[in-house]
Short mmCIF file of C-alpha atoms in Angstrom, two decimals:
data_model
loop_
_atom_site.label_atom_id
_atom_site.label_comp_id
_atom_site.label_asym_id
_atom_site.label_seq_id
_atom_site.Cartn_x
_atom_site.Cartn_y
_atom_site.Cartn_z
CA MET A 1 -30.04 -3.32 64.84
CA PRO A 2 -32.89 -3.79 67.32
CA THR A 3 -34.55 -0.60 68.62
CA LYS A 4 -35.22 -0.41 72.36
CA LEU A 5 -38.77 0.30 73.17
CA GLY A 6 -39.67 1.60 76.78
CA LYS A 7 -38.17 -0.21 79.63
CA HIS A 8 -37.37 -3.91 78.58
CA THR A 9 -38.69 -4.41 74.94
CA LEU A 10 -36.41 -4.78 71.92
CA ARG A 11 -38.36 -4.40 68.50
CA LEU A 12 -36.41 -6.53 65.84
CA ASP A 13 -36.63 -4.15 63.06
CA SER A 14 -35.28 -6.98 60.44
CA ALA A 15 -37.97 -9.22 61.80
CA PRO A 16 -36.31 -12.64 61.50
CA SER A 17 -38.15 -15.77 60.37
CA VAL A 18 -38.63 -18.78 62.14
CA LEU A 19 -37.62 -20.90 59.20
CA SER A 20 -38.72 -24.32 60.46
CA PHE A 21 -40.01 -25.88 63.76
CA ALA A 22 -40.42 -29.41 64.85
CA ALA A 23 -42.39 -31.10 67.95
CA VAL A 24 -41.76 -34.43 69.52
CA ALA A 25 -43.91 -35.85 72.12
CA SER A 26 -44.79 -39.09 73.80
CA LYS A 27 -48.01 -41.28 74.62
CA LYS A 28 -49.72 -38.99 77.04
CA GLU A 29 -49.40 -36.07 75.08
CA GLY A 30 -50.49 -37.97 71.96
CA GLU A 31 -53.62 -38.60 73.76
CA GLY A 32 -54.27 -35.05 74.38
CA PRO A 33 -55.98 -32.51 72.06
CA LEU A 34 -52.78 -31.97 69.94
CA GLY A 35 -52.19 -35.57 69.30
CA GLN A 36 -52.28 -35.55 65.50
CA LYS A 37 -50.14 -32.37 65.24
CA PHE A 38 -46.75 -33.49 66.34
CA ASP A 39 -43.80 -34.26 64.08
CA ILE A 40 -42.75 -37.23 65.87
CA LEU A 41 -44.97 -39.09 68.37
CA ASN A 42 -43.20 -41.93 70.21
CA GLU A 43 -45.72 -44.14 72.35
CA ASP A 44 -42.61 -45.62 74.12
CA THR A 45 -41.75 -43.15 76.81
CA SER A 46 -38.13 -44.41 77.10
CA PHE A 47 -37.63 -43.53 73.44
CA GLY A 48 -35.68 -46.81 73.34
CA GLN A 49 -33.15 -45.50 75.81
CA GLN A 50 -31.82 -47.23 79.18
CA SER A 51 -32.46 -44.27 81.33
CA TRP A 52 -34.97 -41.42 81.50
CA GLU A 53 -32.19 -38.87 81.19
CA LYS A 54 -31.05 -40.69 77.91
CA ALA A 55 -34.62 -40.69 76.72
CA GLU A 56 -34.93 -36.81 77.18
CA SER A 57 -31.57 -36.38 75.26
CA GLN A 58 -32.82 -38.66 72.46
CA MET A 59 -36.06 -36.66 72.10
CA GLN A 60 -34.02 -33.35 71.88
CA LYS A 61 -31.81 -34.87 69.21
CA LEU A 62 -34.69 -36.18 67.34
CA CYS A 63 -36.39 -32.77 67.43
CA ALA A 64 -33.40 -30.68 66.51
CA SER A 65 -32.69 -32.96 63.62
CA LYS A 66 -36.28 -32.87 62.52
CA ALA A 67 -36.32 -29.05 62.54
CA LEU A 68 -33.18 -28.80 60.52
CA GLU A 69 -34.44 -31.57 58.14
CA LYS A 70 -37.46 -29.42 57.77
CA ALA A 71 -35.39 -26.32 56.86
CA ASN A 72 -33.29 -28.44 54.43
CA LEU A 73 -30.30 -27.41 56.52
CA SER A 74 -27.36 -29.15 57.68
CA PRO A 75 -26.01 -28.63 61.08
CA ASP A 76 -22.90 -27.06 59.37
CA SER A 77 -25.18 -24.15 58.28
CA VAL A 78 -26.33 -23.45 61.81
CA ASP A 79 -24.07 -20.54 63.53
CA PHE A 80 -25.43 -20.93 67.21
CA MET A 81 -27.60 -23.22 69.17
CA PHE A 82 -29.32 -22.08 72.20
CA ALA A 83 -30.86 -25.07 74.19
CA GLY A 84 -31.68 -26.00 77.85
CA ASP A 85 -33.92 -28.39 79.98
CA LEU A 86 -34.93 -28.99 83.39
CA LEU A 87 -32.19 -31.41 84.49
CA ASN A 88 -29.28 -30.67 86.48
CA GLN A 89 -26.64 -28.96 84.53
CA CYS A 90 -28.89 -29.09 81.59
CA ILE A 91 -27.73 -32.67 80.54
CA GLY A 92 -30.76 -33.19 78.38
CA SER A 93 -29.25 -30.63 76.04
CA ASN A 94 -25.78 -31.44 76.49
CA TYR A 95 -25.85 -35.07 75.75
CA GLY A 96 -28.62 -34.79 73.23
CA LEU A 97 -27.02 -32.21 71.05
CA ARG A 98 -23.44 -33.01 71.51
CA ASP A 99 -23.13 -35.03 68.19
CA LEU A 100 -24.42 -31.86 66.06
CA SER A 101 -21.08 -29.97 66.45
CA ILE A 102 -22.94 -26.78 66.54
CA PRO A 103 -21.72 -23.80 68.72
CA PHE A 104 -23.63 -24.33 71.82
CA LEU A 105 -24.89 -21.83 74.35
CA GLY A 106 -26.59 -23.78 77.30
CA LEU A 107 -29.38 -22.06 78.88
CA TYR A 108 -31.48 -22.45 82.35
CA GLY A 109 -34.86 -20.83 82.12
CA ALA A 110 -36.53 -23.75 83.59
CA CYS A 111 -40.02 -23.96 81.76
CA SER A 112 -39.53 -20.57 80.03
CA THR A 113 -36.58 -21.92 78.02
CA MET A 114 -38.32 -22.00 74.54
CA ALA A 115 -39.05 -18.20 74.92
CA GLU A 116 -35.51 -17.58 76.12
CA SER A 117 -33.95 -19.63 73.28
CA LEU A 118 -36.05 -18.27 70.65
CA ALA A 119 -35.64 -14.65 71.87
CA LEU A 120 -31.85 -15.06 71.97
CA SER A 121 -31.74 -16.77 68.63
CA SER A 122 -33.71 -13.75 67.08
CA MET A 123 -31.70 -11.16 68.80
CA PHE A 124 -28.32 -12.77 67.22
CA LEU A 125 -29.88 -12.70 63.91
CA GLU A 126 -31.14 -9.05 64.31
CA GLY A 127 -27.69 -8.02 65.69
CA GLY A 128 -26.10 -9.51 62.62
CA LEU A 129 -24.17 -12.14 64.70
CA ALA A 130 -25.67 -15.08 62.90
CA ASN A 131 -27.39 -16.09 59.79
CA VAL A 132 -28.94 -19.19 61.33
CA CYS A 133 -29.80 -19.98 64.79
CA LEU A 134 -31.35 -23.01 66.50
CA ALA A 135 -33.64 -22.93 69.57
CA VAL A 136 -34.31 -26.28 71.50
CA THR A 137 -35.69 -27.38 74.75
CA SER A 138 -37.33 -30.32 76.37
CA SER A 139 -38.79 -31.94 79.32
CA HIS A 140 -39.51 -35.49 80.38
CA PHE A 141 -41.97 -36.41 83.01
CA CYS A 142 -40.06 -39.22 84.32
CA SER A 143 -36.61 -37.54 84.50
CA ALA A 144 -38.12 -34.36 86.12
CA GLU A 145 -40.25 -36.42 88.62
CA ARG A 146 -37.11 -38.27 89.99
CA GLN A 147 -35.07 -34.92 90.08
CA PHE A 148 -37.68 -32.90 91.74
CA ARG A 149 -40.29 -35.00 93.57
CA PHE A 150 -40.53 -38.89 94.04
CA PRO A 151 -39.76 -42.14 92.19
CA LEU A 152 -42.55 -43.13 89.67
CA GLU A 153 -43.56 -46.24 91.52
CA TYR A 154 -43.96 -44.38 94.76
CA GLY A 155 -47.66 -44.39 96.02
CA GLY A 156 -47.67 -40.76 96.46
CA THR A 157 -50.92 -38.45 95.64
CA ARG A 158 -50.99 -35.33 93.70
CA THR A 159 -52.56 -32.24 94.94
CA PRO A 160 -55.37 -30.57 92.68
CA THR A 161 -52.84 -27.50 92.06
CA SER A 162 -50.02 -29.77 90.78
CA GLN A 163 -49.09 -29.92 87.16
CA TRP A 164 -48.02 -32.91 84.97
CA THR A 165 -44.59 -32.45 83.34
CA VAL A 166 -44.91 -32.74 79.49
CA THR A 167 -42.71 -35.26 77.94
CA GLY A 168 -41.74 -33.37 74.82
CA SER A 169 -39.25 -31.40 72.98
CA GLY A 170 -39.54 -28.49 70.66
CA SER A 171 -37.17 -26.69 68.35
CA ALA A 172 -37.25 -23.85 65.88
CA VAL A 173 -34.49 -22.70 63.23
CA VAL A 174 -34.46 -18.94 63.01
CA GLY A 175 -32.93 -17.25 60.04
CA LYS A 176 -33.12 -14.06 57.94
CA ASN A 177 -36.46 -12.70 57.10
CA THR A 178 -37.98 -14.83 54.43
CA ALA A 179 -41.27 -16.18 55.17
CA PRO A 180 -43.64 -16.21 58.20
CA PRO A 181 -43.69 -16.56 61.09
CA TYR A 182 -41.62 -13.49 61.88
CA VAL A 183 -40.28 -12.56 65.23
CA LYS A 184 -41.04 -8.80 65.70
CA ALA A 185 -40.16 -8.09 69.31
CA VAL A 186 -38.78 -9.62 72.39
CA CYS A 187 -39.11 -8.62 76.00
CA VAL A 188 -36.89 -10.37 78.49
CA GLY A 189 -38.58 -10.96 81.86
CA THR A 190 -37.63 -10.05 85.33
CA ILE A 191 -37.25 -12.37 88.17
CA GLU A 192 -40.46 -11.98 90.38
CA ASP A 193 -41.22 -13.78 93.59
CA LEU A 194 -44.22 -13.28 95.83
CA GLY A 195 -43.43 -15.87 98.23
CA ILE A 196 -45.13 -18.99 96.97
CA LYS A 197 -43.13 -22.06 98.32
CA ASP A 198 -45.37 -24.94 97.25
CA LEU A 199 -43.64 -27.11 94.64
CA ASN A 200 -46.90 -28.34 93.80
CA ASN A 201 -48.37 -25.07 92.96
CA MET A 202 -45.81 -23.77 90.25
CA GLY A 203 -48.48 -21.89 88.43
CA ALA A 204 -49.07 -19.57 91.23
CA ALA A 205 -45.33 -19.06 91.62
CA MET A 206 -44.97 -17.95 88.06
CA ALA A 207 -48.20 -15.87 87.50
CA PRO A 208 -46.58 -12.79 88.91
CA ALA A 209 -43.77 -12.97 86.50
CA ALA A 210 -46.16 -13.46 83.56
CA ALA A 211 -48.07 -10.56 84.59
CA LYS A 212 -45.11 -8.36 84.94
CA THR A 213 -43.70 -9.05 81.63
CA ILE A 214 -47.10 -8.77 79.99
CA GLU A 215 -47.68 -5.32 81.51
CA THR A 216 -44.20 -4.17 80.75
CA PHE A 217 -44.52 -5.21 77.21
CA PHE A 218 -47.88 -3.51 76.65
CA GLU A 219 -46.40 -0.30 78.21
CA ASP A 220 -43.32 -0.20 76.17
CA THR A 221 -45.08 -0.80 72.87
CA CYS A 222 -48.36 1.15 73.97
CA THR A 223 -50.58 -1.79 72.75
CA GLY A 224 -53.19 -3.90 74.52
CA ALA A 225 -54.93 -7.35 74.36
CA ASP A 226 -56.98 -6.12 71.28
CA ASN A 227 -53.97 -5.78 69.12
CA TYR A 228 -53.09 -9.42 69.08
CA ASP A 229 -55.05 -12.46 68.10
CA LEU A 230 -53.55 -14.77 70.82
CA ILE A 231 -51.68 -14.20 74.01
CA LEU A 232 -50.36 -17.43 75.01
CA THR A 233 -48.81 -18.11 78.32
CA GLY A 234 -46.30 -20.81 79.16
CA ASP A 235 -47.45 -23.31 81.66
CA LEU A 236 -49.46 -21.49 84.34
CA GLY A 237 -52.14 -24.01 84.53
CA GLN A 238 -55.56 -23.32 85.90
CA VAL A 239 -54.45 -21.83 89.13
CA GLY A 240 -51.84 -19.63 87.66
CA THR A 241 -54.05 -18.46 84.64
CA ASP A 242 -56.83 -17.65 87.42
CA LEU A 243 -54.07 -15.53 89.37
CA LEU A 244 -52.71 -14.04 86.13
CA HIS A 245 -55.99 -12.62 85.34
CA GLN A 246 -56.38 -11.22 88.89
CA LEU A 247 -53.12 -9.72 89.02
CA LEU A 248 -53.63 -7.90 85.53
CA ALA A 249 -56.90 -6.79 86.67
CA ARG A 250 -55.37 -4.98 89.76
CA ASP A 251 -53.47 -2.76 87.31
CA GLY A 252 -56.43 -2.54 84.83
CA VAL A 253 -55.25 -4.81 82.22
CA THR A 254 -57.71 -7.25 80.62
CA LEU A 255 -56.81 -10.20 78.36
CA GLY A 256 -60.23 -11.60 78.01
CA HIS A 257 -60.72 -14.40 75.52
CA LYS A 258 -57.45 -13.50 73.73
CA HIS A 259 -55.43 -15.49 76.39
CA ASN A 260 -54.84 -19.15 76.45
CA ASP A 261 -52.14 -21.09 78.52
CA CYS A 262 -49.98 -24.04 77.12
CA GLY A 263 -50.53 -26.04 80.22
CA LEU A 264 -54.44 -25.90 79.60
CA ILE A 265 -54.17 -26.78 76.00
CA ILE A 266 -51.72 -29.78 75.84
CA TYR A 267 -53.81 -32.30 77.72
CA ASP A 268 -57.41 -32.86 78.08
CA ARG A 269 -57.88 -31.99 81.81
CA GLN A 270 -61.22 -33.45 82.06
CA ASN A 271 -60.66 -37.06 80.76
CA GLN A 272 -56.76 -37.49 81.33
CA LEU A 273 -55.76 -38.88 84.61
CA ASP A 274 -53.50 -36.92 87.08
CA ILE A 275 -53.27 -34.04 85.00
CA ASN A 276 -54.82 -31.70 87.93
CA ALA A 277 -54.15 -28.06 87.22
CA GLY A 278 -52.59 -28.68 83.80
CA GLY A 279 -49.34 -29.49 82.06
CA SER A 280 -46.00 -28.06 82.88
CA GLY A 281 -42.32 -28.30 81.94
CA CYS A 282 -39.96 -26.61 79.16
CA GLY A 283 -41.60 -29.11 76.62
CA CYS A 284 -45.06 -27.74 77.46
CA SER A 285 -44.90 -24.38 75.86
CA ALA A 286 -42.27 -25.71 73.43
CA VAL A 287 -44.48 -28.35 71.90
CA VAL A 288 -47.83 -26.09 71.84
CA LEU A 289 -45.85 -23.38 70.03
CA CYS A 290 -44.17 -25.79 67.59
CA ALA A 291 -46.87 -28.19 66.91
CA ASP A 292 -49.95 -25.73 66.92
CA VAL A 293 -49.06 -22.00 67.08
CA LEU A 294 -46.15 -21.82 64.55
CA PRO A 295 -48.08 -23.75 61.74
CA LYS A 296 -50.95 -21.49 62.28
CA LEU A 297 -48.86 -18.18 62.02
CA ARG A 298 -47.24 -19.76 58.91
CA THR A 299 -50.79 -20.38 57.11
CA GLY A 300 -51.94 -16.96 58.30
CA GLU A 301 -54.57 -18.35 60.35
CA LEU A 302 -53.19 -16.68 63.32
CA HIS A 303 -51.63 -13.04 62.58
CA ASP A 304 -50.19 -11.63 65.97
CA VAL A 305 -49.42 -13.64 68.85
CA LEU A 306 -47.53 -12.96 72.00
CA PHE A 307 -45.87 -16.07 73.42
CA ILE A 308 -44.90 -15.81 77.15
CA ALA A 309 -43.13 -18.88 78.41
CA THR A 310 -42.90 -19.05 82.16
CA GLY A 311 -40.42 -20.63 84.33
CA ALA A 312 -40.18 -21.52 88.02
CA LEU A 313 -36.34 -20.93 89.14
CA MET A 314 -36.11 -23.06 92.02
CA SER A 315 -33.98 -26.06 92.79
CA PRO A 316 -34.86 -28.91 94.98
CA THR A 317 -32.02 -27.76 97.57
CA SER A 318 -33.62 -24.19 97.77
CA VAL A 319 -37.23 -25.63 98.42
CA GLN A 320 -35.69 -27.98 101.10
CA GLN A 321 -34.16 -25.02 102.66
CA GLY A 322 -37.43 -23.26 102.83
CA GLU A 323 -36.95 -20.76 100.06
CA SER A 324 -39.79 -19.42 98.05
CA ILE A 325 -39.98 -20.14 94.39
CA PRO A 326 -38.88 -17.33 92.11
CA GLY A 327 -40.59 -16.93 88.48
CA ILE A 328 -39.72 -15.53 85.16
CA ALA A 329 -41.48 -15.04 81.94
CA HIS A 330 -39.94 -14.11 78.56
CA LEU A 331 -42.12 -12.64 75.74
CA VAL A 332 -41.67 -13.04 72.17
CA TYR A 333 -43.98 -11.32 69.59
CA LEU A 334 -44.67 -13.39 66.60
CA SER A 335 -46.44 -12.18 63.57
CA SER A 336 -47.38 -13.34 60.07
CA GLU A 337 -46.68 -9.95 58.66
CA PRO A 338 -43.43 -8.98 57.70
CA GLY A 339 -41.56 -5.67 58.33
CA ARG A 340 -43.41 -2.72 59.86
CA LYS A 341 -46.80 -3.97 58.96
CA GLY A 342 -48.80 -5.63 61.74
CA VAL A 343 -48.86 -4.07 65.47
CA LEU A 344 -45.37 -2.50 65.71
CA MET B 1 -49.81 -0.40 94.74
CA ALA B 2 -47.28 -3.33 94.96
CA LEU B 3 -48.87 -6.59 96.18
CA THR B 4 -47.30 -8.03 99.16
CA PRO B 5 -46.64 -11.70 99.64
CA LYS B 6 -49.37 -11.97 102.27
CA GLU B 7 -52.05 -10.38 99.96
CA TYR B 8 -50.85 -12.66 97.32
CA GLU B 9 -51.04 -15.72 99.47
CA GLY B 10 -54.58 -15.07 100.18
CA MET B 11 -55.37 -14.68 96.48
CA ASN B 12 -53.51 -18.17 95.98
CA GLN B 13 -55.66 -19.80 98.68
CA LYS B 14 -58.86 -18.62 96.99
CA ALA B 15 -57.57 -19.74 93.44
CA SER B 16 -56.18 -23.14 94.68
CA PRO B 17 -58.99 -25.83 94.79
CA ASN B 18 -58.83 -28.15 97.79
CA SER B 19 -58.48 -31.69 97.78
CA PRO B 20 -62.00 -33.38 98.01
CA LEU B 21 -61.70 -34.46 101.60
CA GLY B 22 -64.84 -36.44 101.91
CA LYS B 23 -64.06 -38.57 98.86
CA ASP B 24 -60.46 -38.84 99.85
CA MET B 25 -61.25 -39.96 103.29
CA LEU B 26 -63.82 -42.45 102.40
CA LEU B 27 -61.48 -44.22 99.73
CA ALA B 28 -58.62 -44.20 102.40
CA PHE B 29 -60.88 -45.79 104.78
CA LEU B 30 -62.14 -48.53 102.33
CA ILE B 31 -58.75 -49.19 100.57
CA GLY B 32 -56.78 -48.93 103.93
CA GLY B 33 -59.35 -50.89 105.75
CA ALA B 34 -59.19 -53.67 102.91
CA ILE B 35 -55.42 -53.90 103.29
CA CYS B 36 -55.53 -54.25 107.08
CA THR B 37 -58.50 -56.85 106.44
CA LEU B 38 -56.03 -58.82 104.21
CA GLY B 39 -53.64 -58.77 107.09
CA GLN B 40 -56.10 -60.10 109.43
CA PHE B 41 -56.89 -62.84 106.99
CA PHE B 42 -53.12 -63.99 106.79
CA ILE B 43 -52.94 -63.92 110.60
CA GLU B 44 -56.06 -66.17 110.80
CA LEU B 45 -54.67 -68.19 108.01
CA TYR B 46 -51.35 -68.77 109.68
CA THR B 47 -53.08 -69.18 113.16
CA MET B 48 -55.21 -72.13 111.42
CA ALA B 49 -51.91 -73.50 109.93
CA GLY B 50 -50.67 -73.87 113.51
CA LEU B 51 -48.41 -70.82 114.08
CA ASP B 52 -48.63 -69.04 117.54
CA ALA B 53 -50.30 -65.77 117.71
CA GLU B 54 -46.97 -63.61 117.77
CA LEU B 55 -45.45 -65.65 114.86
CA ALA B 56 -48.73 -65.56 112.92
CA SER B 57 -48.85 -61.88 112.91
CA GLY B 58 -45.26 -61.31 112.25
CA THR B 59 -45.62 -63.77 109.00
CA ALA B 60 -48.61 -61.85 108.10
CA SER B 61 -46.71 -58.55 108.12
CA VAL B 62 -43.89 -60.05 105.85
CA THR B 63 -46.54 -61.25 103.54
CA LEU B 64 -48.09 -57.80 103.21
CA VAL B 65 -44.62 -56.34 102.71
CA PHE B 66 -43.81 -59.08 100.01
CA LEU B 67 -47.18 -58.16 98.25
CA SER B 68 -46.53 -54.46 98.39
CA VAL B 69 -42.98 -54.75 96.95
CA LEU B 70 -44.46 -57.10 94.05
CA PHE B 71 -47.17 -54.71 93.32
CA THR B 72 -44.49 -51.85 93.36
CA GLY B 73 -42.61 -53.72 90.86
CA LEU B 74 -45.53 -54.53 88.66
CA ASN B 75 -46.51 -50.85 88.56
CA LEU B 76 -49.60 -51.24 90.35
CA TYR B 77 -49.14 -49.96 93.81
CA ASP B 78 -48.76 -46.42 92.62
CA LYS B 79 -52.18 -46.79 90.89
CA LEU B 80 -53.62 -48.24 93.99
CA ALA B 81 -52.28 -45.41 95.98
CA ARG B 82 -53.86 -42.66 93.58
CA LEU B 83 -57.11 -43.72 94.82
CA GLY B 84 -56.16 -44.93 98.36
CA GLY B 85 -53.96 -41.87 99.29
CA ALA B 86 -53.32 -42.29 103.16
CA GLY B 87 -55.00 -45.68 103.14
CA THR B 88 -52.21 -47.26 101.06
CA LEU B 89 -49.59 -44.72 102.91
CA VAL B 90 -50.27 -45.84 106.54
CA PRO B 91 -50.16 -49.55 106.70
CA ILE B 92 -46.97 -51.44 106.40
CA THR B 93 -47.43 -51.80 102.79
CA GLY B 94 -46.91 -48.25 102.28
CA PHE B 95 -43.49 -48.26 103.98
CA ALA B 96 -42.54 -51.22 101.84
CA ASN B 97 -43.55 -49.34 98.85
CA ALA B 98 -41.52 -46.07 100.04
CA VAL B 99 -38.45 -48.42 100.13
CA SER B 100 -38.88 -50.34 97.09
CA ALA B 101 -40.06 -47.60 94.56
CA PRO B 102 -36.66 -45.61 95.03
CA ALA B 103 -34.71 -48.95 94.76
CA LEU B 104 -36.48 -49.40 91.40
CA GLU B 105 -36.07 -45.79 90.05
CA PHE B 106 -32.40 -45.44 91.02
CA LYS B 107 -31.17 -48.60 89.74
CA SER B 108 -29.88 -46.67 86.60
CA GLU B 109 -27.23 -45.25 88.63
CA GLY B 110 -25.91 -48.56 90.08
CA LEU B 111 -26.04 -50.69 93.01
CA ILE B 112 -23.95 -48.52 95.20
CA LEU B 113 -24.59 -44.97 94.43
CA GLY B 114 -28.01 -45.73 93.08
CA ILE B 115 -29.93 -48.44 94.95
CA GLY B 116 -27.76 -48.25 98.04
CA VAL B 117 -27.70 -44.51 98.59
CA LYS B 118 -31.44 -43.85 97.35
CA MET B 119 -33.35 -46.79 98.80
CA PHE B 120 -34.07 -44.94 101.99
CA SER B 121 -34.40 -41.62 100.48
CA ILE B 122 -38.17 -41.44 101.57
CA ALA B 123 -38.28 -44.18 104.43
CA GLY B 124 -34.86 -43.00 106.00
CA PRO B 125 -36.38 -40.28 108.00
CA VAL B 126 -39.20 -42.51 109.40
CA ILE B 127 -36.52 -45.21 110.56
CA VAL B 128 -34.16 -42.46 112.07
CA TYR B 129 -36.95 -40.72 114.04
CA GLY B 130 -38.98 -43.78 114.75
CA VAL B 131 -35.61 -45.21 116.43
CA ALA B 132 -34.94 -42.04 118.11
CA ALA B 133 -38.71 -41.72 119.35
CA SER B 134 -38.20 -45.41 120.68
CA VAL B 135 -35.24 -44.61 122.64
CA ILE B 136 -36.96 -41.67 124.27
CA TYR B 137 -39.91 -43.62 125.19
CA GLY B 138 -37.53 -46.47 126.49
CA LEU B 139 -35.79 -43.90 128.80
CA ILE B 140 -39.06 -42.56 129.91
CA LEU B 141 -40.27 -46.00 130.83
CA PHE B 142 -37.05 -46.77 132.54
CA LEU B 143 -37.30 -43.73 134.75
CA PHE B 144 -40.99 -44.49 135.81
CA GLN B 145 -39.85 -48.01 136.64
CA LEU B 146 -37.17 -46.74 139.15
CA PHE B 147 -39.80 -45.30 141.47
#
């Protein structure tokens, strides 16, 4: 059973393992710094489908299947599947994963879904409710644009604070403690809202949630940035990252060079067009985690990583009605060390 | 001490880079100007072909609309707009793009619920308030002419 630490942190004493993971991405992501690391890279953004929504579903299907294949598991051996995406009613997951016949719990955590699904999978393992769980998420630039912003061919311009939705999917199979990486603790975030209303500045909307979750976790576990190799936030981009550091500094917390952000890693902001403040979307933190961070934890190149995926919980309707954008950030502490070794 | 939304907005303003206004305005002037010059070229061309002034300018507008829709379909107008900004938005070509882009995008939802419903999702407000404003100006003109 997990041990509750402080306010919101759960230490997972059995330290479930991430048995396998897979990342699927498309052309623009392939041109970025992680281009060589994806399991499946499809240059065709439509993934051979008739609509962008179907393309996103196809991407999730490919990704989930790849992760199961890498773990040498059949869908029948998975007890629960946690998945979600950005589309209305999470159709990316509903349609993409329907053929797998795995008990399914749909999630909406916006861009925080990778951390949310990974946290829930690990908690189910820790609680003895499952032997194997699957966490999946995705985002697709084209399906997200048409739902949240403008048609692709529309000649609008993007502001310098805007972020580019990643076309990608990540999935992780979580099972009993066998090999690294291990999930050592989770900290479920609270909804934070400091009044940002600009749909083109999601980083600023999500930074307060990231700051809150990081501070809560540090307090709950009596640790600090020095205890970890990498503190990886979801998709704050440049503006959100700057604000995160300022918010933490107000409370005397510094992350220093330990911090990085998936939105700043996924693309080459200097040389790729229209990236502006960075990458975003569920797929952003998912592919960075599954293609770059989890492999490094497995080989021992990284030892202790805090993965904090951040989500902006608005809808086009709430934005049109003038509501501010609430943010959320869930933290998962991943380690290459089993048991009680390592930080906790 | 807890941060207020107002204080956070101040931090956000400082952290958020501004659009490069000088460059944006120069590009808008050049590309928007080029589109308008192209329109003038068509007017001259049609006038030389024997059309009267009013018909020539109407036909020039239709030509620009056609070119804009063609470029939208070829996925080129949005690339031009990335540079041109307001320069591609303001001329009649921007309006044509705003109608044809959703028509293309939402064709996956079918002729009625897709193209029919969504075609004016961007340009609709311009038409509605444009017509409403012209009615008001018409009324004002009418009242002035009474006296």
